[in-house]
Coordinates of C-alpha atoms (C1' of nucleotides) in Angstrom, one line a residue:
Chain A
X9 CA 121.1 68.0 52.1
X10 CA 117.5 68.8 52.1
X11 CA 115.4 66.6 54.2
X12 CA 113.4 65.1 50.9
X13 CA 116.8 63.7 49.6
X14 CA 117.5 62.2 53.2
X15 CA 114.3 60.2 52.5
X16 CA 114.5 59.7 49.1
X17 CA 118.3 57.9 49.7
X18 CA 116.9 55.9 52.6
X19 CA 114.5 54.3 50.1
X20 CA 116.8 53.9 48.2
X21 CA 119.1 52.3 50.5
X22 CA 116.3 50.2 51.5
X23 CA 115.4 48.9 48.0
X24 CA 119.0 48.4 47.2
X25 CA 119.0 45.9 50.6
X26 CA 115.9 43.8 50.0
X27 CA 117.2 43.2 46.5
X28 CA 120.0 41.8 48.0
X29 CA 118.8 39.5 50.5
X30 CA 115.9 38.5 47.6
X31 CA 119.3 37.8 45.3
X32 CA 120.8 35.5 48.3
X33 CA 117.5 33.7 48.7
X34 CA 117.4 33.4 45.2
X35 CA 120.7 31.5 45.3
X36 CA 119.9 28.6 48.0
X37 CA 115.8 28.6 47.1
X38 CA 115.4 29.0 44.0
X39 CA 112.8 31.0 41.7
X40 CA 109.9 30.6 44.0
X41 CA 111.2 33.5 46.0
X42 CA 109.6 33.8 49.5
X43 CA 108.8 37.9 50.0
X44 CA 108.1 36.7 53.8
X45 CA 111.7 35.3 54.1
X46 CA 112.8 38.6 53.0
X47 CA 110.9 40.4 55.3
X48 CA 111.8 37.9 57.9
X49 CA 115.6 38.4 57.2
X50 CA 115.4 42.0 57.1
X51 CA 113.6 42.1 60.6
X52 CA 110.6 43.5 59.0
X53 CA 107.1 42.4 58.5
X54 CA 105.9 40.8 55.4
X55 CA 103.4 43.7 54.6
X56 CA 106.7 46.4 54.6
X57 CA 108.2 45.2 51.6
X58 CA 104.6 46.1 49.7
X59 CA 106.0 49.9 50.5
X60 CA 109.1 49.3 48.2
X61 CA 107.7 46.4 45.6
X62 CA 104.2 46.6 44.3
X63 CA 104.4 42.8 44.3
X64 CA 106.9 40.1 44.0
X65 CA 106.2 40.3 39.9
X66 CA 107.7 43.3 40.2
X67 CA 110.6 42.9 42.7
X68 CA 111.4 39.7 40.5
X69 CA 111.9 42.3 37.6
X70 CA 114.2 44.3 39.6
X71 CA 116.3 41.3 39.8
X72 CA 116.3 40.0 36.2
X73 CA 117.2 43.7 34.8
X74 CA 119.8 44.0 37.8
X75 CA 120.8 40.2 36.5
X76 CA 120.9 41.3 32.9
X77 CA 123.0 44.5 33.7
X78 CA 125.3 42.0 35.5
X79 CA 126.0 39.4 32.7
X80 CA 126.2 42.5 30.5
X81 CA 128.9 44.0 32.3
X82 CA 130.7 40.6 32.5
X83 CA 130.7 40.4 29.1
X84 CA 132.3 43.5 28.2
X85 CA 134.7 42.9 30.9
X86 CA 136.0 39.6 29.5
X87 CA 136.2 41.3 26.4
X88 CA 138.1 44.4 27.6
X89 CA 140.7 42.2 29.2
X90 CA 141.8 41.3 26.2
X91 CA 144.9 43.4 25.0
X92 CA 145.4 42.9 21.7
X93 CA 142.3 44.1 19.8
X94 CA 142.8 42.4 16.5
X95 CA 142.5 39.1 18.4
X96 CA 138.9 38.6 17.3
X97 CA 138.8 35.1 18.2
X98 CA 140.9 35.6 21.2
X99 CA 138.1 38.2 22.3
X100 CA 134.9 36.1 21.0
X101 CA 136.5 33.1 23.7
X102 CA 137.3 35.5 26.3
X103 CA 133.9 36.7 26.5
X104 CA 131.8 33.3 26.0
X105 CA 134.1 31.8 28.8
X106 CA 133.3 35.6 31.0
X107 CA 129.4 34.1 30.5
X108 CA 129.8 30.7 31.7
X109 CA 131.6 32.4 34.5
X110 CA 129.1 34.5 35.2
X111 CA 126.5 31.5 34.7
X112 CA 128.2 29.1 37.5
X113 CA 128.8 31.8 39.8
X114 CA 125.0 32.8 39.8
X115 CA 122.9 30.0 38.6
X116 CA 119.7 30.9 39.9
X117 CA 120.3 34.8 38.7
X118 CA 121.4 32.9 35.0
X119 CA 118.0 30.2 35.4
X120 CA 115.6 33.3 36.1
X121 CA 117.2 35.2 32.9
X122 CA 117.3 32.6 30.8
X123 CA 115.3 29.6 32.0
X124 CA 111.7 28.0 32.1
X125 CA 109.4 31.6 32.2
X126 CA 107.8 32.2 35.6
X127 CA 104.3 31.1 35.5
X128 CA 101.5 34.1 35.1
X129 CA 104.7 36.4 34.7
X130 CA 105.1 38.6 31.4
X131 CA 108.6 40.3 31.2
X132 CA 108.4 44.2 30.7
X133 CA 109.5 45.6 28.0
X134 CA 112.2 47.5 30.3
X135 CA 114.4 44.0 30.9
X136 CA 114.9 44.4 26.9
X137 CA 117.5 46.8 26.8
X138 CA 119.1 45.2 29.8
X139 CA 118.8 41.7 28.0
X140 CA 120.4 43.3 24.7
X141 CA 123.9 44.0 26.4
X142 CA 125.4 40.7 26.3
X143 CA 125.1 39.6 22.7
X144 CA 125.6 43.7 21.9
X145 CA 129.0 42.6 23.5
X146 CA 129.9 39.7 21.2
X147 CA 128.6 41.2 17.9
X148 CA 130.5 44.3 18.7
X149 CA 133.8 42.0 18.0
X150 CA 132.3 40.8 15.0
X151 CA 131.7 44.8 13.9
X152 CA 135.2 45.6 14.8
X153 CA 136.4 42.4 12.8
X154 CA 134.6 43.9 9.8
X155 CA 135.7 47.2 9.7
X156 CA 139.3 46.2 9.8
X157 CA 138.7 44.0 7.4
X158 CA 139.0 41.0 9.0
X159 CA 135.7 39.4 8.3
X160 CA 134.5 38.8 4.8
X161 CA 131.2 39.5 4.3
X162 CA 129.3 36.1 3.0
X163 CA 126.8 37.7 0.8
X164 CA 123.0 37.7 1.7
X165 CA 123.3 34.8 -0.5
X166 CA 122.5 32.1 3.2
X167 CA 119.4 33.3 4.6
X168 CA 116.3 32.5 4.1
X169 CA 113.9 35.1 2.7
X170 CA 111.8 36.1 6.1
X171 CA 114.9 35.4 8.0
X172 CA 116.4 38.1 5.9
X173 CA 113.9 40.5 6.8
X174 CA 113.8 39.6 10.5
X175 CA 118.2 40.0 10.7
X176 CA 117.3 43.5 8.8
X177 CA 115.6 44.9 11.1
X178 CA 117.9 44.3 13.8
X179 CA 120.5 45.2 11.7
X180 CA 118.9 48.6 11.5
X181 CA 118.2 49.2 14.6
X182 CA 120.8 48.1 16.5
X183 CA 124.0 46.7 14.4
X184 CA 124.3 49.4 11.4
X185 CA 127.7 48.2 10.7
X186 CA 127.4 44.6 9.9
X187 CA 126.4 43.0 6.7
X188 CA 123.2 40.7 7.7
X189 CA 124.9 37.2 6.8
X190 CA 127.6 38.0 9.3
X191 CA 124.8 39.3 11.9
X192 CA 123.0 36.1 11.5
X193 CA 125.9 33.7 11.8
X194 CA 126.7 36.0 15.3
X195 CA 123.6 35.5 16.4
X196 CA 123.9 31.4 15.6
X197 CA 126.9 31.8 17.8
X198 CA 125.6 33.4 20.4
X199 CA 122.3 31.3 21.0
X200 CA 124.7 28.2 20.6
X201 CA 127.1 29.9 23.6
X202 CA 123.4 30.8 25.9
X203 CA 122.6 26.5 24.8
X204 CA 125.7 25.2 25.8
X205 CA 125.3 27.1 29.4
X206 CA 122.1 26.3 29.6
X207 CA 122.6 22.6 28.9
X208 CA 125.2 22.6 31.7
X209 CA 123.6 24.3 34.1
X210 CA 120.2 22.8 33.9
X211 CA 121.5 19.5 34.1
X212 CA 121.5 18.0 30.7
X213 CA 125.5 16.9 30.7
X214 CA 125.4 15.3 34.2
X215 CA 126.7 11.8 34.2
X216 CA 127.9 12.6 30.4
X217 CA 130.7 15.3 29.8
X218 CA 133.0 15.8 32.9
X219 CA 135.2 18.1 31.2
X220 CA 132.7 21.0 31.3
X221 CA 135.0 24.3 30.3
X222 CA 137.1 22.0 27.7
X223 CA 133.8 20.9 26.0
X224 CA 132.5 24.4 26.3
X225 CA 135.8 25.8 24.8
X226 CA 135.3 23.4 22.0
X227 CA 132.0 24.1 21.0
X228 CA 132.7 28.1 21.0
X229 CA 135.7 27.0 18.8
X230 CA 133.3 25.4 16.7
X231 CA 131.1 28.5 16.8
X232 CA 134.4 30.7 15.6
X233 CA 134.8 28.5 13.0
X234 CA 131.0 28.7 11.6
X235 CA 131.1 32.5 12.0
X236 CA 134.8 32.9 10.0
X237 CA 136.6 34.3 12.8
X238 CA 140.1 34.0 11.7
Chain B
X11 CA 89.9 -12.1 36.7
X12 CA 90.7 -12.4 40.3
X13 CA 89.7 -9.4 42.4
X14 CA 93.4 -8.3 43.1
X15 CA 93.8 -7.4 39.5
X16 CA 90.9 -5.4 39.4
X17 CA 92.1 -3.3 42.2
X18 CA 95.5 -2.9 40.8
X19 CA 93.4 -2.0 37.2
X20 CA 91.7 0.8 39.0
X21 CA 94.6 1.7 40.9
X22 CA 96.9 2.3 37.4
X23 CA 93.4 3.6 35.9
X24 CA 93.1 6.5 39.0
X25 CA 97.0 6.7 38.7
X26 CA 97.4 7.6 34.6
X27 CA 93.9 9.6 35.4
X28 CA 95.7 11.9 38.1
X29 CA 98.4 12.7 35.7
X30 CA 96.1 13.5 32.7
X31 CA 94.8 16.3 35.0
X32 CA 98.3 17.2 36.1
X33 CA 99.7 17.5 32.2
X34 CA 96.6 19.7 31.8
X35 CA 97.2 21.8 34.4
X36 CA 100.6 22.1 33.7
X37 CA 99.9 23.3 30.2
X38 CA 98.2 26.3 31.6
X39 CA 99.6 27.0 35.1
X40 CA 103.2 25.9 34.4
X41 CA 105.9 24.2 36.9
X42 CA 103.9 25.3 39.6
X43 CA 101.4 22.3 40.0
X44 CA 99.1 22.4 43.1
X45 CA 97.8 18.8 44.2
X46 CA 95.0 20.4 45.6
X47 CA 94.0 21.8 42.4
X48 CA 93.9 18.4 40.6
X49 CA 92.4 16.9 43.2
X50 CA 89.9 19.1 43.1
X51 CA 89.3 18.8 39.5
X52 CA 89.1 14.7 40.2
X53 CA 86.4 15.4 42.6
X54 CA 88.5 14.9 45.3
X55 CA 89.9 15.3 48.8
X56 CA 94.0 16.6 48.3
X57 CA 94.8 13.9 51.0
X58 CA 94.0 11.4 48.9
X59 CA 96.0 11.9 46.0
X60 CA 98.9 10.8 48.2
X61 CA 97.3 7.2 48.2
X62 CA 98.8 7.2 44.8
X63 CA 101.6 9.4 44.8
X64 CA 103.8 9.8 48.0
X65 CA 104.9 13.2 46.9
X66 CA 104.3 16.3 44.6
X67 CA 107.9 15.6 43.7
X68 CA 107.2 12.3 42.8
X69 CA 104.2 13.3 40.7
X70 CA 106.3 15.7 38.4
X71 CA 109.0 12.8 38.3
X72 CA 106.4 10.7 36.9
X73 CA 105.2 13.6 34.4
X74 CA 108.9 14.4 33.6
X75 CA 109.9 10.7 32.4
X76 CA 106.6 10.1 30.2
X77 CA 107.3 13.9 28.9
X78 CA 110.4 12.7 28.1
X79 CA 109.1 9.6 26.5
X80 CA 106.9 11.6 24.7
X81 CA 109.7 13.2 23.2
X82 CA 111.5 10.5 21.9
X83 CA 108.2 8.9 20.0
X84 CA 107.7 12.4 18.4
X85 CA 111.4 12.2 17.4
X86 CA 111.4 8.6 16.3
X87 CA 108.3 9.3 14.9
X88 CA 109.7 12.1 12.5
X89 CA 112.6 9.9 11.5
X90 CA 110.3 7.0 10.6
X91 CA 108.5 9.6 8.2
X92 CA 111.0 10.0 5.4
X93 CA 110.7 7.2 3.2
X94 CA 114.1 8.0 1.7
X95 CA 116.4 6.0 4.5
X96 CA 119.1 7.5 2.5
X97 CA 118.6 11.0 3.0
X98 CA 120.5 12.2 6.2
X99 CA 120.1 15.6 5.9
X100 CA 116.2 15.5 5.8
X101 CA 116.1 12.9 8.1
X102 CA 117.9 15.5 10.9
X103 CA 116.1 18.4 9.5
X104 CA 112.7 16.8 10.3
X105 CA 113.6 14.9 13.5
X106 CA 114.7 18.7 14.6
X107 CA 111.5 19.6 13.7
X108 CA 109.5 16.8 15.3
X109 CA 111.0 17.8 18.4
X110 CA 110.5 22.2 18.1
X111 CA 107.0 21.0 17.1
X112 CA 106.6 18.7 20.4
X113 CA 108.2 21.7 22.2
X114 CA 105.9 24.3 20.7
X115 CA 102.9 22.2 21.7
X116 CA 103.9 21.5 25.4
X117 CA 105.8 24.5 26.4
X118 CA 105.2 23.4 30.0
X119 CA 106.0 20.2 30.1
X120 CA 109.6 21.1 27.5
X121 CA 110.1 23.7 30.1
X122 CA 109.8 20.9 32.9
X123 CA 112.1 18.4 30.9
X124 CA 114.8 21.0 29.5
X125 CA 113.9 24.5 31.6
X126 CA 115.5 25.8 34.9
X127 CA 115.5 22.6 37.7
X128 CA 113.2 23.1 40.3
X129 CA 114.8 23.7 43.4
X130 CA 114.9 21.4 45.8
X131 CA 113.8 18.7 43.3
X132 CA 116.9 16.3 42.3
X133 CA 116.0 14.5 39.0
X134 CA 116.3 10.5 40.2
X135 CA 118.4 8.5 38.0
X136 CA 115.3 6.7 36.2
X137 CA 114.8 9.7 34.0
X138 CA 118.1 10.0 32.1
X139 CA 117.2 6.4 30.3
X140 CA 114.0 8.0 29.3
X141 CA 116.1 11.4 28.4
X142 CA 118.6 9.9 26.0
X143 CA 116.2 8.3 23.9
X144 CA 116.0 11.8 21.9
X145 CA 119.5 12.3 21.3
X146 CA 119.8 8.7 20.4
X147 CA 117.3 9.3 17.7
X148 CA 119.6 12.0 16.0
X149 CA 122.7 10.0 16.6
X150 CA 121.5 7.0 14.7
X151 CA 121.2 9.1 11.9
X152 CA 124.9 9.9 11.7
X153 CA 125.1 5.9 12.5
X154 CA 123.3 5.2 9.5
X155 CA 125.0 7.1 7.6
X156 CA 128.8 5.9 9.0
X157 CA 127.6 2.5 8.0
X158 CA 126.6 3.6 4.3
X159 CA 129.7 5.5 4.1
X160 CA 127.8 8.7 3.5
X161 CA 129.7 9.8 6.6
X162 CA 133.7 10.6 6.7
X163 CA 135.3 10.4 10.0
X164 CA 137.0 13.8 10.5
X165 CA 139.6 11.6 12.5
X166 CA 139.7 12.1 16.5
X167 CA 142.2 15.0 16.1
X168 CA 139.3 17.7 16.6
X169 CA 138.6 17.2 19.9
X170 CA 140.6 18.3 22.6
X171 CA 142.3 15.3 25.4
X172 CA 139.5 15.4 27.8
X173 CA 136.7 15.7 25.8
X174 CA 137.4 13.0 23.6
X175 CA 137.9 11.0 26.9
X176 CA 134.1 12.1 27.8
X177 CA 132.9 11.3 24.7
X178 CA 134.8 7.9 24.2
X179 CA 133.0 6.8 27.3
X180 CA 129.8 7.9 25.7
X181 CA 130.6 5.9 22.7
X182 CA 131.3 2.9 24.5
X183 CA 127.9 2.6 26.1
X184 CA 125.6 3.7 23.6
X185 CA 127.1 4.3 20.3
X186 CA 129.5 1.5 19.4
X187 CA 128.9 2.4 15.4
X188 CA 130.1 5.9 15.0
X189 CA 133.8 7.6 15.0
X190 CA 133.9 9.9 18.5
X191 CA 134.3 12.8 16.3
X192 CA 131.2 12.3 14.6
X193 CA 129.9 12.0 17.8
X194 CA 131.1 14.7 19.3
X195 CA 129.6 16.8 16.1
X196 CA 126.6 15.3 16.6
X197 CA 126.0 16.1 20.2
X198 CA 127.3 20.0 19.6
X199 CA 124.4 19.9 16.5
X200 CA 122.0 18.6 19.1
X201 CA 123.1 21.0 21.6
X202 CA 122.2 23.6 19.3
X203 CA 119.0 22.2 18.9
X204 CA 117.8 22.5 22.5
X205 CA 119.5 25.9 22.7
X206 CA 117.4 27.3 19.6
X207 CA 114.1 25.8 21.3
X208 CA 114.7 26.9 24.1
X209 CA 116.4 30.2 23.1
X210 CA 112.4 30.5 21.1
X211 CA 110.3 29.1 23.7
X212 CA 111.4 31.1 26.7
X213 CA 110.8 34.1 24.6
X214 CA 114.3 35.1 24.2
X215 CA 113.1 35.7 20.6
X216 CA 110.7 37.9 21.2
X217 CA 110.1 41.0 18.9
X218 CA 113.9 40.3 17.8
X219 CA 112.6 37.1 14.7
X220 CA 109.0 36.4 13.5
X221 CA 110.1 33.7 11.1
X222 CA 110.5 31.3 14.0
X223 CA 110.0 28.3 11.7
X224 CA 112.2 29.5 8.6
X225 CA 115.2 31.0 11.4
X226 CA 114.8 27.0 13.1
X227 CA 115.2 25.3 10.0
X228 CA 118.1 28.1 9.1
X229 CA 120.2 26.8 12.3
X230 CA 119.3 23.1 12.3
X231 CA 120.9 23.4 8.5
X232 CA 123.9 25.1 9.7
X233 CA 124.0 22.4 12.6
X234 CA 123.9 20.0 9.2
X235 CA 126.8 21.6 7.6
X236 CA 128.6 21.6 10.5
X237 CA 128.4 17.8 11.1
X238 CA 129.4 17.4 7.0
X239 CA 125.8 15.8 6.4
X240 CA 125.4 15.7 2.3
Chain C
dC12 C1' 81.1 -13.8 61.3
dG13 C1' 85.3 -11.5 62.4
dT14 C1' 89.6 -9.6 60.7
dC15 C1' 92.4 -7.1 57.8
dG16 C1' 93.9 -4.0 54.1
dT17 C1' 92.5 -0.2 51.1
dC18 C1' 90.5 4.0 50.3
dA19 C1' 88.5 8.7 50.9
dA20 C1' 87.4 12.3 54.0
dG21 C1' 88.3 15.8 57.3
dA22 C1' 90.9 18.5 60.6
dG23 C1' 95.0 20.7 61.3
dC24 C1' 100.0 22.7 60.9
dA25 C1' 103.0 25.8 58.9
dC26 C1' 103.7 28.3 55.0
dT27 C1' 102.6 31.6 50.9
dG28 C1' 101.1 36.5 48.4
dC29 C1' 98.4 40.2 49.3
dT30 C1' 95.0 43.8 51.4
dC31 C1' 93.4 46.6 54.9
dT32 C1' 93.5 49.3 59.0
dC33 C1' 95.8 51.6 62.6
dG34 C1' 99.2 54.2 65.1
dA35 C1' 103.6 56.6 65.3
dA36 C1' 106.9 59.5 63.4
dA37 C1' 108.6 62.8 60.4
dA38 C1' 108.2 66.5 57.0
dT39 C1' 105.5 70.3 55.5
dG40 C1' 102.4 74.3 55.6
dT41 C1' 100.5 78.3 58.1
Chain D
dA7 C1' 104.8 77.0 67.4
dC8 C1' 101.0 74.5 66.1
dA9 C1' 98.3 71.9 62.7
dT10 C1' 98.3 69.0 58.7
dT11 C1' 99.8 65.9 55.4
dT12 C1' 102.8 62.2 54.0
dT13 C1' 105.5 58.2 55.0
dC14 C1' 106.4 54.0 57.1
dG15 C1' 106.0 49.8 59.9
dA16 C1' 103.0 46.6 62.6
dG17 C1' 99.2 43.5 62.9
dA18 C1' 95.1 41.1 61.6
dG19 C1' 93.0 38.7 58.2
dC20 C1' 91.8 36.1 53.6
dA21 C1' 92.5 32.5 50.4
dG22 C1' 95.6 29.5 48.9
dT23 C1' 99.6 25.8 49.3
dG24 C1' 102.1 20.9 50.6
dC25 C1' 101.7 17.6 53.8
dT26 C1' 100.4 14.6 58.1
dC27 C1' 97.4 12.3 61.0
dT28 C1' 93.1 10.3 62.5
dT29 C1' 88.6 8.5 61.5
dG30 C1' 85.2 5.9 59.4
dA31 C1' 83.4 3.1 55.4
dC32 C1' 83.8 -0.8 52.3
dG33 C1' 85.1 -5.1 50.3
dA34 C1' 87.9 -9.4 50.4
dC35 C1' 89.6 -13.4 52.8
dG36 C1' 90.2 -16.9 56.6

DNA sequence: CGTCGTCAAGAGCACTGCTCTCGAAAATGT
DNA sequence: ACATTTTCGAGAGCAGTGCTCTTGACGACG
């Protein structure tokens, strides 16, 4: 191995570490991440970490794509576990229930993803793709459903003119096999599934609902029902 | 007027004045709120500001209950506005819109109410009276309408065991008038609600729908059809 | 007139993100 | 083998933060 790639898998290594302890610290603190604590942790000095991270903007958007990546692949996980492919309901549950999983397990990961917007911080357009994966996961069962003729298509007949054109264009570019009404009731679904976390999480059912995954199984039944999942 | 009143006057004068400055600089700075900064817009020292507030904690407590306040009149408000008491579905349509409008035109302080907690920070208990008044204002629609008998109870067999226990306690101490499965429809539409606000104002939206307004009032109808609103 | 409570100011502590400079070490070029 | 360039970490320093403590001024009340 050529000296350069000795180097260049150090960095790497030494990236791959501060995101690590920044994702721990991120658990107990919180989103005002401390680059000093980092440092501190790491038994480095605070002006180091400017070697790997440009700034804490930008080692905060190493976390949210990492965090995207991570709810993506907990997505498609829940829905791979799920043997018998027909089940279209069976895998729309599997996979809201693999979010909320994911969402309770890493709170402050789910709250910088999908919470209030860091202050003075723009997202790059990079965390897009990232961002796309989880409801590419649950409109994949709904493309599935429709091929096999499981989902009847409810006619373009239910959206609203500019909604229309907005769901078209996604359609386009990303979901070429799925009539728009159907698209648009998936996307319903899933912006319901990202509430109902969200609502939980953030502290909105406390002192309310005690039965968390039974209401939350409810509502994504509800969901089902709205989108025509049989 | 006796000279202890006027000091408590100026006191609750410098007190509303300190949080004026606050909401403002909230609206452009977001959660992160520096006393220092305010104080220094009041002309000044920061020590002083904890004459009136003990803690910067305390201080966005304070702005969290009157945000949520604020809220619930621009809810209210957007019921009282259709004349036709009768008409359910526009009364939810444009109390949903009362509160995306509110939401739209204080993103920081919505993101401070409904947004990712900040850490460390432990809403008290004095804000959820000020919280619920929102979610009452939707509920006493479906109330309303129970009572006219524009409302059918879908009968309690929707929900599963534990959540009907959740929402039966729920019931008990704030909606007397309404079957728990209307309830429980009612609280999924609002959930919905907050997720599609949310979902728009933390730009989750973003270069995916331009009709905002039109793809709301899409949802929030679906929401309707889902609770059986004529 | 003296006392007491209220208020604002100022200094100071420990912390933050970030920039700059400097020295050591390693890799590269001749 | 020697010289040069690149890479990296350390340290100092700047401007900012929340918060505490002390000090001094002012008005009200006995």
């Amino acid at each position: 191995m050529p000296a350069a790639a000795i180097r260049a898998r150090a960095r790497a290594e030494m990236i791959s570490e501060i995101k690590m302890i920044a994702r721990r610290h991120l658990e107990t603190e919180g989103a005002n991440l401390s680059l000093r604590a980092v440092a501190r942790d790491m038994g480095m000095v605070s002006s180091a970490i400017y070697r790997y991270f440009p700034s804490r903007d930008e080692l905060l958007t190493a976390l949210i794509i990492d965090g995207y990546h991570a709810l993506g692949d907990a997505a498609e996980a829940g829905d791979a576990e799920v043997t018998d492919r027909a089940d279209l309901r069976g895998r729309w549950l599997t996979v809201c229930h693999s979010i909320r999983r994911w969402a309770l397990a890493h709170p402050a990961e789910y709250a910088l993803l999908f919470g209030s917007p860091v202050p003075g911080y723009a997202a790059p357009q990079d965390t897009t793709a990232a961002a796309a994966r989880t409801p590419a996961a649950l409109i994949g069962i709904l493309t599935d459903g429709f091929a096999a003729g499981a989902l009847t298509d409810p006619g373009p007949g239910e959206l609203p003119g500019p909604v229309q054109a907005d769901v078209a264009t996604v359609r386009a570019t990303l979901f070429a096999g799925l009539p728009e009404a159907l698209l648009a009731r998936g996307a319903t679904a899933w912006i319901h599934c990202f509430g109902a976390v969200s609502f939980e999480l953030f502290g909105q059912l406390n002192g309310v609902i005690e039965a968390r995954k039974e209401y939350f199984d409810h509502q994504m039944r509800q969901m089902c029902d709205l989108i025509g999942l049989p």
